[in-house]
Every structure is written in structure tokens, then in C-alpha cells.
Amino acid sequence: MNSTGSGRSYVLPLAFAMTVSMWAVAYVCRLPAVMAPSWIVLVLMLAMVALWGWRTGFRTGGGWLAGVMVGAAAAVLNMLILGSILASADGGGVAPSALWWVPGSILVIALIAGGFAAVPGRGVDDVIDPAGWTALFSKVAVAATFLLVVAGGLVTSNEAGLAVVDWPNTFGSNMFLFPLARMTGGIYYEHAHRLFGALVGLTTIVLAVRLWRRDDRPWLRRLATAAVVLVMVQGVLGGLRVTEISDHLAVLHGCLAQAFFCVLLLIAFVSSNKWFPAAERLAVEVVARLSRISG
């Protein structure tokens, strides 16, 4: 049974949802077969900010302030990819423009999200309870992992698994500071896969912490811990696949990805508000059958 919670329990689930949506749009738009103009990528990413800003206002009743908090949190999460835009051309560090890009991006995203969150006003009847936010967070983790699996499939199908020859760095650069301009062809597939892996890892860890704090079911807490262990092992296997050049590791890495995805699906299923009525009905049926047998 889920424990109760209050306050700003919606901030992280919605911030991660906004971030995953923005990354999905950017990833598709920058695929070598697509290569959409930068302004289109920017517009679509900001559209995701507006969408989730609106949903924040609609589902929290918190108005513009709720949107600002969610937008600011999402902007901080986006630092995982913003470094690629701010990196110097040689990958040796960040450009001087980072001094205004970082606070500027946080401010812009927060203001856009806050503005759209204020549109619907306080939709009290549509407000989600704390347990519902945890359920949403688990679904976001599933969505992020699905994108990671798709990205991994594209790495394999395009034979780009060894397009980047080192790990955890990327051609000697910090993984999060590898210049966007150098992400072309197979390098894009492989490096984007690594970035998605980092996002999924962070999402899984935060989700596990949330479940430990807000859910009183011991078995679900252990399942969340298992998910964290799996995602860490996956990260190491992915790196060893590069440094050791082993087909066996590649197969293990691919199979474990499916297992990890299934674990997150299970977490999302049992975190859903629909799980509890179903579980209660099952318990009643079991008790009734046991009573008939014993009678």
C-alpha cells in the first residue's frame, strides 16, 4: 500500500517527463537520416516545455509557480546534453558563452513552463495525489528506457557499436562535453546512446529513492533496488563492450537490457493506481476460495 505524501511531490516526475520528451524530440530530429534544421529542433523542444508546463498547471492546481519549479528542474536535468552544445570545438572544455547559456536556459525554460502552467488555473478536480505522481514517474522511467532500447537497436543495426573507441570518455573528451558538431554518422548513434543511458540511470536511481521514501511495500523497494543494480551493471557492460571488443558482452548487454526494461514495466504496473483495486479483488477471491476449501 502506498504511503501518503504531500508538498512538491509532482516536481521531479513532471521534470523528468519534460526532459525525456525534449530528448526524444531532439534525438529523432538529429538522426543522420533526418537532420532537421536547428531552429526546428529548438521549436519542438520548447513545445514540449509548453506541453508539460500546461499539464503541470492542469494536474497540480499549483499555477505558474508549479510550472516554474518543474521547468527549472527540467532545465537542470538538461545540463546532461547542454554541455555538448557549450563544448569548445576541440572538446577540451566549455566555451565562454556557457556563463550565460546555463542560467539563461534555466530561466527561459522555467518561464515558458510557468507561463503555460498558469493558463488552466487551479483545476482542483484534476489534481493527482502523491501516489499518482509516483506512478507517473515509473511510467516516465519506462518511456526513457524504451527510447534507450530503440537507440541501442539503431546502434546495432547501423553497426555503430565501436564508432566511439574509448569509454567512459568520448575520443578523449568528457562524455557530457563532447561537441555536438562532431556527432555525425555512427558517432551520433553511439554517443547519443550513451547520453540516454546516463539519463535512464539517473531516472532509475531517483525513482528508487522515491519508492523507498514513499512506498511501504518491502518487495517493491527491493525491486527498485534491483533495477538500480541492473542499470549500473548495464552501464559497465556497455563500456566493457567497447574496451574489450567482445561479442559475448554485446549479447549479454542486449539481453540484460530487455530484463531491465521488464523490471521497470513491473514497477510501473504495481505503482499504478489501478493496481490496488485489482489486488484487493484478488485478495478477496483468494480468501473466499480458502474459506470454501476449509469449510
XYZ file of C-alpha atoms in Angstrom:
295
model
C 0.000 0.000 0.000
C 1.359 3.410 -0.910
C 2.215 5.816 1.859
C 0.948 9.341 1.635
C 2.999 12.368 0.751
C 2.422 15.995 0.049
C 4.183 19.209 -0.798
C 6.010 19.314 -4.104
C 5.771 15.621 -4.899
C 4.936 16.430 -8.507
C 8.110 18.376 -9.331
C 10.523 15.545 -10.147
C 8.055 13.282 -12.004
C 6.968 16.154 -14.253
C 10.512 17.488 -14.648
C 11.774 14.093 -15.786
C 8.754 13.731 -18.084
C 9.532 17.101 -19.658
C 13.206 16.194 -20.028
C 12.565 12.788 -21.610
C 10.125 14.374 -24.070
C 12.649 17.045 -25.039
C 15.396 14.476 -25.506
C 13.142 12.253 -27.627
C 12.337 15.144 -29.959
C 15.975 16.203 -30.215
C 17.164 12.639 -30.826
C 14.763 11.989 -33.694
C 15.371 15.391 -35.276
C 19.153 14.943 -35.239
C 19.208 11.417 -36.647
C 21.528 11.272 -39.689
C 18.548 10.372 -41.891
C 16.576 13.391 -40.657
C 18.968 16.220 -39.721
C 16.254 18.805 -39.140
C 17.392 22.445 -39.017
C 18.453 23.622 -35.570
C 15.586 26.100 -35.314
C 13.033 23.322 -35.834
C 14.692 21.234 -33.133
C 14.578 24.203 -30.766
C 10.925 24.976 -31.505
C 9.860 21.363 -30.973
C 11.816 21.070 -27.728
C 10.242 24.266 -26.409
C 6.856 22.894 -27.474
C 7.491 20.000 -25.076
C 8.243 22.532 -22.350
C 4.942 24.284 -23.081
C 3.016 20.998 -23.133
C 4.346 19.768 -19.812
C 4.054 23.238 -18.339
C 0.372 23.207 -19.218
C -0.065 19.716 -17.794
C 1.665 20.850 -14.617
C -0.879 23.596 -14.092
C -3.773 21.349 -15.034
C -2.770 18.409 -12.852
C -1.330 20.160 -9.786
C -3.510 23.222 -9.345
C -0.266 24.995 -8.450
C -0.448 27.643 -11.162
C 2.575 29.414 -12.565
C 4.818 28.682 -9.575
C 4.436 24.938 -10.054
C 5.353 25.340 -13.713
C 8.415 27.413 -12.868
C 9.685 24.779 -10.439
C 9.123 21.926 -12.881
C 10.690 23.871 -15.750
C 13.739 24.854 -13.702
C 14.256 21.255 -12.565
C 13.970 20.004 -16.157
C 16.456 22.638 -17.301
C 18.953 21.395 -14.725
C 18.463 17.819 -15.954
C 19.098 19.050 -19.487
C 22.609 20.034 -18.438
C 23.443 16.432 -19.356
C 23.158 17.400 -23.031
C 23.622 21.154 -22.888
C 27.322 20.559 -22.338
C 27.561 19.183 -25.887
C 26.275 22.497 -27.225
C 28.520 24.572 -24.979
C 31.658 22.492 -25.515
C 34.571 24.005 -27.375
C 35.200 22.661 -30.862
C 38.164 20.548 -29.741
C 36.233 19.028 -26.853
C 38.724 20.379 -24.366
C 36.210 22.254 -22.224
C 33.267 24.614 -22.359
C 33.036 27.803 -24.378
C 32.933 31.161 -22.554
C 29.297 31.542 -23.622
C 28.407 28.876 -21.034
C 28.453 31.619 -18.408
C 25.187 32.985 -19.786
C 23.844 29.908 -21.577
C 23.423 27.892 -18.381
C 21.460 30.422 -16.303
C 19.736 31.684 -19.440
C 18.430 28.247 -20.408
C 17.169 27.606 -16.886
C 15.403 30.971 -16.825
C 13.807 30.594 -20.273
C 12.547 27.047 -19.700
C 11.231 27.939 -16.241
C 9.387 30.994 -17.574
C 7.834 29.127 -20.513
C 6.690 26.276 -18.285
C 5.395 28.729 -15.700
C 3.518 30.730 -18.297
C 1.706 27.713 -19.703
C 1.063 26.311 -16.224
C -0.889 29.482 -15.447
C -3.236 29.009 -18.420
C -5.712 26.482 -16.982
C -5.804 27.942 -13.482
C -6.390 25.691 -10.487
C -8.015 22.536 -11.820
C -8.669 21.102 -8.371
C -10.844 18.257 -9.657
C -7.995 17.065 -11.868
C -5.219 17.200 -9.260
C -3.224 13.970 -8.932
C -2.463 12.606 -5.465
C 1.144 11.824 -4.351
C 0.779 8.119 -5.178
C -0.311 9.114 -8.664
C 2.856 11.137 -9.157
C 4.967 8.124 -8.243
C 3.006 6.105 -10.789
C 3.711 8.774 -13.411
C 7.405 8.753 -12.517
C 7.588 4.999 -13.054
C 5.932 5.400 -16.460
C 8.461 8.094 -17.370
C 11.248 5.666 -16.453
C 9.681 3.075 -18.763
C 9.432 5.616 -21.595
C 13.051 6.699 -21.148
C 14.212 3.090 -21.148
C 12.181 2.324 -24.259
C 13.954 5.182 -26.033
C 17.277 3.821 -24.799
C 16.481 0.359 -26.159
C 15.485 1.883 -29.511
C 18.698 3.910 -29.568
C 20.653 0.752 -28.788
C 18.904 -1.045 -31.614
C 19.897 1.719 -34.017
C 23.487 1.435 -32.815
C 23.466 -2.273 -33.652
C 21.574 -2.023 -36.951
C 23.914 0.728 -38.157
C 27.000 -1.190 -36.944
C 27.995 1.793 -34.832
C 28.832 -0.084 -31.638
C 32.518 0.735 -31.961
C 32.154 4.127 -33.634
C 33.474 5.637 -30.395
C 36.652 3.807 -29.480
C 37.023 4.741 -25.814
C 34.982 4.697 -22.602
C 33.881 6.365 -20.366
C 35.284 9.306 -22.329
C 34.402 10.036 -25.938
C 37.515 10.472 -28.080
C 39.335 11.711 -25.003
C 36.665 14.266 -24.072
C 34.349 14.184 -21.093
C 31.262 12.323 -22.309
C 29.000 15.243 -21.423
C 31.247 17.792 -23.124
C 31.704 16.108 -26.491
C 30.892 18.755 -29.143
C 27.571 18.392 -30.940
C 29.272 19.350 -34.214
C 31.334 16.145 -34.074
C 28.330 13.867 -33.527
C 27.901 12.623 -37.082
C 27.155 9.240 -38.623
C 27.911 6.295 -36.381
C 29.367 8.559 -33.710
C 25.956 10.170 -33.269
C 24.216 6.820 -32.793
C 26.751 5.574 -30.253
C 27.245 8.796 -28.311
C 23.514 9.565 -28.130
C 23.006 6.042 -26.806
C 25.491 6.772 -24.033
C 23.742 10.009 -23.118
C 20.374 8.252 -22.994
C 21.987 5.634 -20.778
C 23.084 8.346 -18.360
C 19.561 9.782 -18.280
C 17.994 6.365 -17.690
C 20.489 5.639 -14.928
C 19.687 8.907 -13.173
C 15.938 8.372 -13.638
C 16.129 4.869 -12.180
C 18.115 5.982 -9.135
C 15.766 8.877 -8.361
C 12.727 6.626 -8.840
C 14.195 4.034 -6.465
C 14.872 6.671 -3.806
C 11.323 7.925 -4.191
C 9.868 4.432 -3.789
C 11.974 3.806 -0.691
C 10.724 7.056 0.809
C 7.075 6.907 -0.246
C 6.071 3.259 -0.621
C 5.801 0.877 2.324
C 5.845 -2.375 0.318
C 9.208 -4.067 1.081
C 9.133 -6.214 -2.049
C 8.650 -3.157 -4.267
C 11.550 -1.402 -2.567
C 13.730 -4.426 -3.239
C 12.553 -4.490 -6.846
C 13.508 -0.815 -7.213
C 16.928 -1.591 -5.740
C 17.327 -4.438 -8.217
C 16.536 -2.002 -11.032
C 19.330 0.297 -9.847
C 21.786 -2.606 -9.729
C 20.735 -3.726 -13.201
C 21.139 -0.285 -14.750
C 24.599 0.083 -13.197
C 25.654 -3.329 -14.480
C 24.275 -2.373 -17.890
C 26.404 0.766 -17.937
C 29.550 -1.178 -17.092
C 28.759 -3.876 -19.670
C 28.209 -1.216 -22.311
C 31.606 0.250 -21.543
C 33.372 -3.109 -21.491
C 31.759 -3.882 -24.839
C 33.870 -1.040 -26.226
C 37.117 -1.565 -24.341
C 37.166 -5.375 -24.585
C 35.577 -5.691 -28.073
C 33.664 -8.818 -27.079
C 30.666 -10.217 -28.942
C 29.710 -12.188 -25.842
C 29.491 -8.978 -23.833
C 27.438 -7.417 -26.615
C 24.901 -10.264 -26.460
C 24.763 -10.118 -22.661
C 24.351 -6.336 -22.799
C 21.438 -6.655 -25.211
C 19.672 -9.408 -23.250
C 20.089 -7.644 -19.923
C 18.554 -4.524 -21.459
C 15.331 -6.447 -22.061
C 15.351 -7.782 -18.500
C 15.867 -4.296 -17.086
C 13.033 -2.952 -19.225
C 10.726 -5.695 -17.915
C 11.628 -4.845 -14.310
C 10.674 -1.218 -14.896
C 7.433 -2.307 -16.565
C 6.607 -4.348 -13.473
C 7.390 -1.399 -11.197
C 5.153 0.835 -13.298
C 2.356 -1.727 -13.212
C 2.341 -2.195 -9.438
C 2.767 1.553 -8.851
C -0.349 2.337 -10.862
C -3.489 3.404 -9.031
C -5.313 0.640 -10.926
C -3.136 -1.975 -9.238
C -4.666 -1.553 -5.787
C -8.332 -2.275 -6.654
C -7.191 -5.288 -8.683
C -5.011 -6.510 -5.817
C -7.864 -6.069 -3.357
C -10.241 -8.057 -5.587
C -7.668 -10.823 -5.901
C -7.195 -10.934 -2.135
C -10.954 -11.215 -1.592
C -11.187 -14.045 -4.122
C -8.290 -15.920 -2.512
C -9.810 -15.578 0.955
C -13.197 -16.730 -0.354
C -11.709 -19.807 -2.015
C -9.679 -20.692 1.058
C -12.830 -20.355 3.144
C -14.715 -22.735 0.846
C -11.874 -25.238 0.935
C -11.544 -25.111 4.712
C -15.330 -25.258 5.107
